[in-house]
Amino acid sequence: SRLYLDHLKNLMKILKQKNSLLRNYTVFKKYSYTELKNLMSAYNEKLTEVSAQIIFKRLNFLKEFREYFERNFSFLLFQNHNGYINYSSDMFGEIYTGHESFHPEFIKEKAGIFTDSKFEEEVRRGLTLAGPQRDDYIFRLNKKEDNTDEEVKAKDAFEIKYFASQGEHKTFLVALKLSEFDYLKDKKTTNPVLLLDDV
């Protein structure tokens, strides 16, 4: 998505400028506290706007990608195990990407409140502490077969980073790569090349 790429470039530019502003205040004392607060307010407004667009695009992508991943994950395993990819954000915590209905305006409002709450800590540390650059994806695995509610299963699933075996890690990774292949194949006019080495 070129639009998403533009949002990311814009985010990096804003972060660079905001971090420079914070360093100039904390290290070089170039501004008064009032000047800093006014300048930070302007940067935070831009930051929350672009953050809302990025998070919205990521959540929509995950909602779509989830179908590809679940199909490939179940293809690789005979057991009734479920793999999940959730979105983790400082602002919202971990989001189950099944049926959330976040809109850009709602995200922007929450991002604005969260960013403002980080002002003092950002000044103290001289670094931007709010925004989608700090977000992550959480990979989870559920081995229980008794619960049919997808959201409950996703929340009960353990995080593979800490608790999965080496084989489970590899299965998850192969399912991700196959899903990436299928996703790109459906979005483009040509098939991508998939290289798997030493699986």
mmCIF file with all atom_site columns, C-alpha atoms in Angstrom:
data_model
loop_
_atom_site.group_PDB
_atom_site.id
_atom_site.type_symbol
_atom_site.label_atom_id
_atom_site.label_alt_id
_atom_site.label_comp_id
_atom_site.label_asym_id
_atom_site.label_entity_id
_atom_site.label_seq_id
_atom_site.pdbx_PDB_ins_code
_atom_site.Cartn_x
_atom_site.Cartn_y
_atom_site.Cartn_z
_atom_site.occupancy
_atom_site.B_iso_or_equiv
_atom_site.pdbx_formal_charge
_atom_site.auth_seq_id
_atom_site.auth_comp_id
_atom_site.auth_asym_id
_atom_site.auth_atom_id
_atom_site.pdbx_PDB_model_num
ATOM 1   C CA . SER A 1 1   ? 0.000   0.000   0.000   1.00 0.00 ? 1   SER A CA 1
ATOM 2   C CA . ARG A 1 2   ? 1.594   3.227   -1.137  1.00 0.00 ? 2   ARG A CA 1
ATOM 3   C CA . LEU A 1 3   ? -0.686  5.182   1.157   1.00 0.00 ? 3   LEU A CA 1
ATOM 4   C CA . TYR A 1 4   ? 0.494   3.145   4.161   1.00 0.00 ? 4   TYR A CA 1
ATOM 5   C CA . LEU A 1 5   ? 4.114   3.647   3.084   1.00 0.00 ? 5   LEU A CA 1
ATOM 6   C CA . ASP A 1 6   ? 3.492   7.413   2.891   1.00 0.00 ? 6   ASP A CA 1
ATOM 7   C CA . HIS A 1 7   ? 2.036   7.321   6.411   1.00 0.00 ? 7   HIS A CA 1
ATOM 8   C CA . LEU A 1 8   ? 5.130   5.451   7.671   1.00 0.00 ? 8   LEU A CA 1
ATOM 9   C CA . LYS A 1 9   ? 7.495   7.950   6.023   1.00 0.00 ? 9   LYS A CA 1
ATOM 10  C CA . ASN A 1 10  ? 5.503   10.785  7.556   1.00 0.00 ? 10  ASN A CA 1
ATOM 11  C CA . LEU A 1 11  ? 5.654   9.095   10.974  1.00 0.00 ? 11  LEU A CA 1
ATOM 12  C CA . MET A 1 12  ? 9.453   8.687   10.765  1.00 0.00 ? 12  MET A CA 1
ATOM 13  C CA . LYS A 1 13  ? 9.825   12.356  9.807   1.00 0.00 ? 13  LYS A CA 1
ATOM 14  C CA . ILE A 1 14  ? 7.643   13.547  12.722  1.00 0.00 ? 14  ILE A CA 1
ATOM 15  C CA . LEU A 1 15  ? 9.465   11.263  15.183  1.00 0.00 ? 15  LEU A CA 1
ATOM 16  C CA . LYS A 1 16  ? 12.858  12.528  14.034  1.00 0.00 ? 16  LYS A CA 1
ATOM 17  C CA . GLN A 1 17  ? 11.762  16.149  14.460  1.00 0.00 ? 17  GLN A CA 1
ATOM 18  C CA . LYS A 1 18  ? 10.061  15.550  17.806  1.00 0.00 ? 18  LYS A CA 1
ATOM 19  C CA . ASN A 1 19  ? 13.044  13.607  19.208  1.00 0.00 ? 19  ASN A CA 1
ATOM 20  C CA . SER A 1 20  ? 15.353  16.385  18.038  1.00 0.00 ? 20  SER A CA 1
ATOM 21  C CA . LEU A 1 21  ? 13.143  18.933  19.805  1.00 0.00 ? 21  LEU A CA 1
ATOM 22  C CA . LEU A 1 22  ? 13.220  16.890  23.026  1.00 0.00 ? 22  LEU A CA 1
ATOM 23  C CA . ARG A 1 23  ? 17.018  16.520  22.853  1.00 0.00 ? 23  ARG A CA 1
ATOM 24  C CA . ASN A 1 24  ? 17.444  20.245  22.216  1.00 0.00 ? 24  ASN A CA 1
ATOM 25  C CA . TYR A 1 25  ? 15.456  20.955  25.349  1.00 0.00 ? 25  TYR A CA 1
ATOM 26  C CA . THR A 1 26  ? 16.909  18.309  27.683  1.00 0.00 ? 26  THR A CA 1
ATOM 27  C CA . VAL A 1 27  ? 20.560  18.477  26.550  1.00 0.00 ? 27  VAL A CA 1
ATOM 28  C CA . PHE A 1 28  ? 21.081  21.967  25.094  1.00 0.00 ? 28  PHE A CA 1
ATOM 29  C CA . LYS A 1 29  ? 18.290  23.893  26.916  1.00 0.00 ? 29  LYS A CA 1
ATOM 30  C CA . LYS A 1 30  ? 17.408  25.734  23.675  1.00 0.00 ? 30  LYS A CA 1
ATOM 31  C CA . TYR A 1 31  ? 13.787  26.391  24.677  1.00 0.00 ? 31  TYR A CA 1
ATOM 32  C CA . SER A 1 32  ? 11.882  27.481  27.726  1.00 0.00 ? 32  SER A CA 1
ATOM 33  C CA . TYR A 1 33  ? 9.428   24.973  29.244  1.00 0.00 ? 33  TYR A CA 1
ATOM 34  C CA . THR A 1 34  ? 6.463   26.949  27.819  1.00 0.00 ? 34  THR A CA 1
ATOM 35  C CA . GLU A 1 35  ? 7.995   27.040  24.326  1.00 0.00 ? 35  GLU A CA 1
ATOM 36  C CA . LEU A 1 36  ? 8.650   23.317  24.515  1.00 0.00 ? 36  LEU A CA 1
ATOM 37  C CA . LYS A 1 37  ? 5.077   22.601  25.582  1.00 0.00 ? 37  LYS A CA 1
ATOM 38  C CA . ASN A 1 38  ? 3.670   24.620  22.653  1.00 0.00 ? 38  ASN A CA 1
ATOM 39  C CA . LEU A 1 39  ? 6.010   22.998  20.115  1.00 0.00 ? 39  LEU A CA 1
ATOM 40  C CA . MET A 1 40  ? 5.312   19.515  21.509  1.00 0.00 ? 40  MET A CA 1
ATOM 41  C CA . SER A 1 41  ? 1.588   20.153  21.232  1.00 0.00 ? 41  SER A CA 1
ATOM 42  C CA . ALA A 1 42  ? 1.974   20.882  17.495  1.00 0.00 ? 42  ALA A CA 1
ATOM 43  C CA . TYR A 1 43  ? 4.082   17.755  16.908  1.00 0.00 ? 43  TYR A CA 1
ATOM 44  C CA . ASN A 1 44  ? 1.739   15.589  18.988  1.00 0.00 ? 44  ASN A CA 1
ATOM 45  C CA . GLU A 1 45  ? -1.216  16.710  16.905  1.00 0.00 ? 45  GLU A CA 1
ATOM 46  C CA . LYS A 1 46  ? 0.539   15.578  13.723  1.00 0.00 ? 46  LYS A CA 1
ATOM 47  C CA . LEU A 1 47  ? 1.717   12.401  15.431  1.00 0.00 ? 47  LEU A CA 1
ATOM 48  C CA . THR A 1 48  ? -1.747  11.368  16.612  1.00 0.00 ? 48  THR A CA 1
ATOM 49  C CA . GLU A 1 49  ? -3.209  11.970  13.152  1.00 0.00 ? 49  GLU A CA 1
ATOM 50  C CA . VAL A 1 50  ? -0.677  9.787   11.346  1.00 0.00 ? 50  VAL A CA 1
ATOM 51  C CA . SER A 1 51  ? -0.716  7.209   14.188  1.00 0.00 ? 51  SER A CA 1
ATOM 52  C CA . ALA A 1 52  ? -4.466  6.763   13.795  1.00 0.00 ? 52  ALA A CA 1
ATOM 53  C CA . GLN A 1 53  ? -4.086  6.090   10.062  1.00 0.00 ? 53  GLN A CA 1
ATOM 54  C CA . ILE A 1 54  ? -1.244  3.593   10.568  1.00 0.00 ? 54  ILE A CA 1
ATOM 55  C CA . ILE A 1 55  ? -2.972  1.644   13.355  1.00 0.00 ? 55  ILE A CA 1
ATOM 56  C CA . PHE A 1 56  ? -6.242  1.595   11.377  1.00 0.00 ? 56  PHE A CA 1
ATOM 57  C CA . LYS A 1 57  ? -4.451  0.197   8.293   1.00 0.00 ? 57  LYS A CA 1
ATOM 58  C CA . ARG A 1 58  ? -2.613  -2.420  10.378  1.00 0.00 ? 58  ARG A CA 1
ATOM 59  C CA . LEU A 1 59  ? -5.803  -3.642  12.052  1.00 0.00 ? 59  LEU A CA 1
ATOM 60  C CA . ASN A 1 60  ? -7.617  -3.852  8.718   1.00 0.00 ? 60  ASN A CA 1
ATOM 61  C CA . PHE A 1 61  ? -4.712  -5.746  7.183   1.00 0.00 ? 61  PHE A CA 1
ATOM 62  C CA . LEU A 1 62  ? -4.641  -8.225  10.075  1.00 0.00 ? 62  LEU A CA 1
ATOM 63  C CA . LYS A 1 63  ? -8.376  -8.781  9.832   1.00 0.00 ? 63  LYS A CA 1
ATOM 64  C CA . GLU A 1 64  ? -7.906  -9.732  6.160   1.00 0.00 ? 64  GLU A CA 1
ATOM 65  C CA . PHE A 1 65  ? -4.627  -11.644 6.611   1.00 0.00 ? 65  PHE A CA 1
ATOM 66  C CA . ARG A 1 66  ? -6.084  -13.682 9.476   1.00 0.00 ? 66  ARG A CA 1
ATOM 67  C CA . GLU A 1 67  ? -8.164  -15.804 7.083   1.00 0.00 ? 67  GLU A CA 1
ATOM 68  C CA . TYR A 1 68  ? -5.068  -16.750 5.063   1.00 0.00 ? 68  TYR A CA 1
ATOM 69  C CA . PHE A 1 69  ? -3.120  -17.552 8.191   1.00 0.00 ? 69  PHE A CA 1
ATOM 70  C CA . GLU A 1 70  ? -5.831  -19.686 9.811   1.00 0.00 ? 70  GLU A CA 1
ATOM 71  C CA . ARG A 1 71  ? -6.284  -21.693 6.602   1.00 0.00 ? 71  ARG A CA 1
ATOM 72  C CA . ASN A 1 72  ? -2.544  -22.389 6.275   1.00 0.00 ? 72  ASN A CA 1
ATOM 73  C CA . PHE A 1 73  ? -2.091  -23.097 9.972   1.00 0.00 ? 73  PHE A CA 1
ATOM 74  C CA . SER A 1 74  ? -4.879  -25.694 10.015  1.00 0.00 ? 74  SER A CA 1
ATOM 75  C CA . PHE A 1 75  ? -3.470  -27.200 6.770   1.00 0.00 ? 75  PHE A CA 1
ATOM 76  C CA . LEU A 1 76  ? -0.123  -27.822 8.516   1.00 0.00 ? 76  LEU A CA 1
ATOM 77  C CA . LEU A 1 77  ? -1.577  -29.367 11.704  1.00 0.00 ? 77  LEU A CA 1
ATOM 78  C CA . PHE A 1 78  ? -3.837  -32.373 12.053  1.00 0.00 ? 78  PHE A CA 1
ATOM 79  C CA . GLN A 1 79  ? -4.732  -31.453 15.634  1.00 0.00 ? 79  GLN A CA 1
ATOM 80  C CA . ASN A 1 80  ? -7.408  -28.889 16.310  1.00 0.00 ? 80  ASN A CA 1
ATOM 81  C CA . HIS A 1 81  ? -4.887  -26.253 17.362  1.00 0.00 ? 81  HIS A CA 1
ATOM 82  C CA . ASN A 1 82  ? -5.443  -22.586 16.599  1.00 0.00 ? 82  ASN A CA 1
ATOM 83  C CA . GLY A 1 83  ? -2.831  -19.936 15.825  1.00 0.00 ? 83  GLY A CA 1
ATOM 84  C CA . TYR A 1 84  ? -3.553  -16.244 16.315  1.00 0.00 ? 84  TYR A CA 1
ATOM 85  C CA . ILE A 1 85  ? -1.893  -12.984 15.384  1.00 0.00 ? 85  ILE A CA 1
ATOM 86  C CA . ASN A 1 86  ? -2.982  -10.138 17.659  1.00 0.00 ? 86  ASN A CA 1
ATOM 87  C CA . TYR A 1 87  ? -1.997  -6.485  17.602  1.00 0.00 ? 87  TYR A CA 1
ATOM 88  C CA . SER A 1 88  ? -0.347  -5.057  20.705  1.00 0.00 ? 88  SER A CA 1
ATOM 89  C CA . SER A 1 89  ? -0.336  -1.333  21.394  1.00 0.00 ? 89  SER A CA 1
ATOM 90  C CA . ASP A 1 90  ? 0.594   0.769   24.438  1.00 0.00 ? 90  ASP A CA 1
ATOM 91  C CA . MET A 1 91  ? -2.591  2.732   23.843  1.00 0.00 ? 91  MET A CA 1
ATOM 92  C CA . PHE A 1 92  ? -5.050  -0.161  23.607  1.00 0.00 ? 92  PHE A CA 1
ATOM 93  C CA . GLY A 1 93  ? -3.216  -3.168  25.023  1.00 0.00 ? 93  GLY A CA 1
ATOM 94  C CA . GLU A 1 94  ? -3.522  -6.408  23.059  1.00 0.00 ? 94  GLU A CA 1
ATOM 95  C CA . ILE A 1 95  ? -6.241  -6.352  20.416  1.00 0.00 ? 95  ILE A CA 1
ATOM 96  C CA . TYR A 1 96  ? -7.822  -9.581  19.224  1.00 0.00 ? 96  TYR A CA 1
ATOM 97  C CA . THR A 1 97  ? -8.052  -9.036  15.479  1.00 0.00 ? 97  THR A CA 1
ATOM 98  C CA . GLY A 1 98  ? -11.267 -10.968 14.931  1.00 0.00 ? 98  GLY A CA 1
ATOM 99  C CA . HIS A 1 99  ? -14.008 -8.393  15.006  1.00 0.00 ? 99  HIS A CA 1
ATOM 100 C CA . GLU A 1 100 ? -12.763 -5.142  16.520  1.00 0.00 ? 100 GLU A CA 1
ATOM 101 C CA . SER A 1 101 ? -14.401 -2.052  15.080  1.00 0.00 ? 101 SER A CA 1
ATOM 102 C CA . PHE A 1 102 ? -11.861 0.718   15.577  1.00 0.00 ? 102 PHE A CA 1
ATOM 103 C CA . HIS A 1 103 ? -12.272 3.778   13.359  1.00 0.00 ? 103 HIS A CA 1
ATOM 104 C CA . PRO A 1 104 ? -9.549  6.378   12.634  1.00 0.00 ? 104 PRO A CA 1
ATOM 105 C CA . GLU A 1 105 ? -11.363 9.090   14.616  1.00 0.00 ? 105 GLU A CA 1
ATOM 106 C CA . PHE A 1 106 ? -11.707 6.845   17.679  1.00 0.00 ? 106 PHE A CA 1
ATOM 107 C CA . ILE A 1 107 ? -8.028  5.817   17.428  1.00 0.00 ? 107 ILE A CA 1
ATOM 108 C CA . LYS A 1 108 ? -6.978  9.456   16.989  1.00 0.00 ? 108 LYS A CA 1
ATOM 109 C CA . GLU A 1 109 ? -8.903  10.538  20.080  1.00 0.00 ? 109 GLU A CA 1
ATOM 110 C CA . LYS A 1 110 ? -7.360  7.771   22.220  1.00 0.00 ? 110 LYS A CA 1
ATOM 111 C CA . ALA A 1 111 ? -3.902  8.407   20.755  1.00 0.00 ? 111 ALA A CA 1
ATOM 112 C CA . GLY A 1 112 ? -4.195  12.118  21.608  1.00 0.00 ? 112 GLY A CA 1
ATOM 113 C CA . ILE A 1 113 ? -5.065  11.400  25.250  1.00 0.00 ? 113 ILE A CA 1
ATOM 114 C CA . PHE A 1 114 ? -2.309  8.790   25.556  1.00 0.00 ? 114 PHE A CA 1
ATOM 115 C CA . THR A 1 115 ? 0.325   11.011  23.909  1.00 0.00 ? 115 THR A CA 1
ATOM 116 C CA . ASP A 1 116 ? -0.531  13.931  26.205  1.00 0.00 ? 116 ASP A CA 1
ATOM 117 C CA . SER A 1 117 ? -0.222  11.655  29.247  1.00 0.00 ? 117 SER A CA 1
ATOM 118 C CA . LYS A 1 118 ? 3.380   10.833  28.246  1.00 0.00 ? 118 LYS A CA 1
ATOM 119 C CA . PHE A 1 119 ? 4.544   14.469  28.060  1.00 0.00 ? 119 PHE A CA 1
ATOM 120 C CA . GLU A 1 120 ? 6.456   14.672  31.371  1.00 0.00 ? 120 GLU A CA 1
ATOM 121 C CA . GLU A 1 121 ? 8.124   11.293  30.905  1.00 0.00 ? 121 GLU A CA 1
ATOM 122 C CA . GLU A 1 122 ? 9.145   12.158  27.330  1.00 0.00 ? 122 GLU A CA 1
ATOM 123 C CA . VAL A 1 123 ? 10.699  15.425  28.555  1.00 0.00 ? 123 VAL A CA 1
ATOM 124 C CA . ARG A 1 124 ? 12.554  13.562  31.309  1.00 0.00 ? 124 ARG A CA 1
ATOM 125 C CA . ARG A 1 125 ? 13.894  10.883  28.946  1.00 0.00 ? 125 ARG A CA 1
ATOM 126 C CA . GLY A 1 126 ? 14.329  13.074  25.851  1.00 0.00 ? 126 GLY A CA 1
ATOM 127 C CA . LEU A 1 127 ? 12.541  10.518  23.666  1.00 0.00 ? 127 LEU A CA 1
ATOM 128 C CA . THR A 1 128 ? 9.104   9.943   22.081  1.00 0.00 ? 128 THR A CA 1
ATOM 129 C CA . LEU A 1 129 ? 7.295   7.264   24.085  1.00 0.00 ? 129 LEU A CA 1
ATOM 130 C CA . ALA A 1 130 ? 3.940   7.157   22.299  1.00 0.00 ? 130 ALA A CA 1
ATOM 131 C CA . GLY A 1 131 ? 3.056   6.054   18.775  1.00 0.00 ? 131 GLY A CA 1
ATOM 132 C CA . PRO A 1 132 ? 2.757   3.026   16.495  1.00 0.00 ? 132 PRO A CA 1
ATOM 133 C CA . GLN A 1 133 ? 6.548   2.724   16.210  1.00 0.00 ? 133 GLN A CA 1
ATOM 134 C CA . ARG A 1 134 ? 6.352   1.038   19.644  1.00 0.00 ? 134 ARG A CA 1
ATOM 135 C CA . ASP A 1 135 ? 3.543   -1.373  18.710  1.00 0.00 ? 135 ASP A CA 1
ATOM 136 C CA . ASP A 1 136 ? 4.044   -5.062  18.010  1.00 0.00 ? 136 ASP A CA 1
ATOM 137 C CA . TYR A 1 137 ? 2.364   -8.256  16.875  1.00 0.00 ? 137 TYR A CA 1
ATOM 138 C CA . ILE A 1 138 ? 1.688   -11.033 19.357  1.00 0.00 ? 138 ILE A CA 1
ATOM 139 C CA . PHE A 1 139 ? 1.693   -14.623 18.095  1.00 0.00 ? 139 PHE A CA 1
ATOM 140 C CA . ARG A 1 140 ? -0.437  -17.019 20.145  1.00 0.00 ? 140 ARG A CA 1
ATOM 141 C CA . LEU A 1 141 ? -1.259  -20.727 20.066  1.00 0.00 ? 141 LEU A CA 1
ATOM 142 C CA . ASN A 1 142 ? -4.272  -22.471 21.597  1.00 0.00 ? 142 ASN A CA 1
ATOM 143 C CA . LYS A 1 143 ? -4.263  -26.244 22.036  1.00 0.00 ? 143 LYS A CA 1
ATOM 144 C CA . LYS A 1 144 ? -7.608  -26.505 23.823  1.00 0.00 ? 144 LYS A CA 1
ATOM 145 C CA . GLU A 1 145 ? -10.365 -28.077 21.781  1.00 0.00 ? 145 GLU A CA 1
ATOM 146 C CA . ASP A 1 146 ? -13.358 -27.609 24.092  1.00 0.00 ? 146 ASP A CA 1
ATOM 147 C CA . ASN A 1 147 ? -14.142 -23.914 23.590  1.00 0.00 ? 147 ASN A CA 1
ATOM 148 C CA . THR A 1 148 ? -15.882 -22.760 20.403  1.00 0.00 ? 148 THR A CA 1
ATOM 149 C CA . ASP A 1 149 ? -15.837 -18.990 21.037  1.00 0.00 ? 149 ASP A CA 1
ATOM 150 C CA . GLU A 1 150 ? -12.975 -17.656 18.884  1.00 0.00 ? 150 GLU A CA 1
ATOM 151 C CA . GLU A 1 151 ? -12.321 -14.561 21.007  1.00 0.00 ? 151 GLU A CA 1
ATOM 152 C CA . VAL A 1 152 ? -12.147 -16.629 24.217  1.00 0.00 ? 152 VAL A CA 1
ATOM 153 C CA . LYS A 1 153 ? -9.789  -19.110 22.512  1.00 0.00 ? 153 LYS A CA 1
ATOM 154 C CA . ALA A 1 154 ? -7.589  -16.259 21.279  1.00 0.00 ? 154 ALA A CA 1
ATOM 155 C CA . LYS A 1 155 ? -7.367  -14.744 24.766  1.00 0.00 ? 155 LYS A CA 1
ATOM 156 C CA . ASP A 1 156 ? -6.665  -18.130 26.408  1.00 0.00 ? 156 ASP A CA 1
ATOM 157 C CA . ALA A 1 157 ? -3.914  -18.938 23.903  1.00 0.00 ? 157 ALA A CA 1
ATOM 158 C CA . PHE A 1 158 ? -0.323  -18.805 25.113  1.00 0.00 ? 158 PHE A CA 1
ATOM 159 C CA . GLU A 1 159 ? 2.289   -16.520 23.587  1.00 0.00 ? 159 GLU A CA 1
ATOM 160 C CA . ILE A 1 160 ? 4.582   -18.629 21.434  1.00 0.00 ? 160 ILE A CA 1
ATOM 161 C CA . LYS A 1 161 ? 7.592   -16.378 22.109  1.00 0.00 ? 161 LYS A CA 1
ATOM 162 C CA . TYR A 1 162 ? 7.733   -17.685 25.679  1.00 0.00 ? 162 TYR A CA 1
ATOM 163 C CA . PHE A 1 163 ? 5.982   -21.044 25.788  1.00 0.00 ? 163 PHE A CA 1
ATOM 164 C CA . ALA A 1 164 ? 6.062   -22.804 22.391  1.00 0.00 ? 164 ALA A CA 1
ATOM 165 C CA . SER A 1 165 ? 8.365   -25.650 21.409  1.00 0.00 ? 165 SER A CA 1
ATOM 166 C CA . GLN A 1 166 ? 10.858  -25.325 18.562  1.00 0.00 ? 166 GLN A CA 1
ATOM 167 C CA . GLY A 1 167 ? 8.521   -27.354 16.313  1.00 0.00 ? 167 GLY A CA 1
ATOM 168 C CA . GLU A 1 168 ? 5.587   -25.068 17.133  1.00 0.00 ? 168 GLU A CA 1
ATOM 169 C CA . HIS A 1 169 ? 7.728   -22.032 16.312  1.00 0.00 ? 169 HIS A CA 1
ATOM 170 C CA . LYS A 1 170 ? 8.633   -23.534 12.931  1.00 0.00 ? 170 LYS A CA 1
ATOM 171 C CA . THR A 1 171 ? 5.018   -24.473 12.171  1.00 0.00 ? 171 THR A CA 1
ATOM 172 C CA . PHE A 1 172 ? 3.931   -20.918 12.937  1.00 0.00 ? 172 PHE A CA 1
ATOM 173 C CA . LEU A 1 173 ? 6.694   -19.503 10.752  1.00 0.00 ? 173 LEU A CA 1
ATOM 174 C CA . VAL A 1 174 ? 5.876   -21.759 7.782   1.00 0.00 ? 174 VAL A CA 1
ATOM 175 C CA . ALA A 1 175 ? 2.163   -20.892 8.133   1.00 0.00 ? 175 ALA A CA 1
ATOM 176 C CA . LEU A 1 176 ? 3.115   -17.182 8.073   1.00 0.00 ? 176 LEU A CA 1
ATOM 177 C CA . LYS A 1 177 ? 5.239   -17.603 4.926   1.00 0.00 ? 177 LYS A CA 1
ATOM 178 C CA . LEU A 1 178 ? 2.545   -19.618 3.106   1.00 0.00 ? 178 LEU A CA 1
ATOM 179 C CA . SER A 1 179 ? -0.038  -16.999 4.090   1.00 0.00 ? 179 SER A CA 1
ATOM 180 C CA . GLU A 1 180 ? 2.207   -14.214 2.837   1.00 0.00 ? 180 GLU A CA 1
ATOM 181 C CA . PHE A 1 181 ? 2.524   -16.064 -0.468  1.00 0.00 ? 181 PHE A CA 1
ATOM 182 C CA . ASP A 1 182 ? -1.264  -16.573 -0.794  1.00 0.00 ? 182 ASP A CA 1
ATOM 183 C CA . TYR A 1 183 ? -2.007  -12.992 0.218   1.00 0.00 ? 183 TYR A CA 1
ATOM 184 C CA . LEU A 1 184 ? 0.409   -11.493 -2.322  1.00 0.00 ? 184 LEU A CA 1
ATOM 185 C CA . LYS A 1 185 ? -0.787  -13.902 -5.031  1.00 0.00 ? 185 LYS A CA 1
ATOM 186 C CA . ASP A 1 186 ? -4.374  -12.697 -4.514  1.00 0.00 ? 186 ASP A CA 1
ATOM 187 C CA . LYS A 1 187 ? -3.380  -9.015  -4.466  1.00 0.00 ? 187 LYS A CA 1
ATOM 188 C CA . LYS A 1 188 ? -1.017  -9.032  -7.459  1.00 0.00 ? 188 LYS A CA 1
ATOM 189 C CA . THR A 1 189 ? -1.351  -10.171 -11.058 1.00 0.00 ? 189 THR A CA 1
ATOM 190 C CA . THR A 1 190 ? 1.655   -12.514 -10.852 1.00 0.00 ? 190 THR A CA 1
ATOM 191 C CA . ASN A 1 191 ? 2.614   -15.266 -8.435  1.00 0.00 ? 191 ASN A CA 1
ATOM 192 C CA . PRO A 1 192 ? 5.367   -14.399 -5.963  1.00 0.00 ? 192 PRO A CA 1
ATOM 193 C CA . VAL A 1 193 ? 8.354   -16.727 -5.598  1.00 0.00 ? 193 VAL A CA 1
ATOM 194 C CA . LEU A 1 194 ? 8.410   -18.702 -2.364  1.00 0.00 ? 194 LEU A CA 1
ATOM 195 C CA . LEU A 1 195 ? 11.791  -20.002 -1.194  1.00 0.00 ? 195 LEU A CA 1
ATOM 196 C CA . LEU A 1 196 ? 11.880  -22.409 1.753   1.00 0.00 ? 196 LEU A CA 1
ATOM 197 C CA . ASP A 1 197 ? 15.305  -23.529 2.897   1.00 0.00 ? 197 ASP A CA 1
ATOM 198 C CA . ASP A 1 198 ? 15.972  -26.282 5.456   1.00 0.00 ? 198 ASP A CA 1
ATOM 199 C CA . VAL A 1 199 ? 12.432  -26.430 6.883   1.00 0.00 ? 199 VAL A CA 1
#
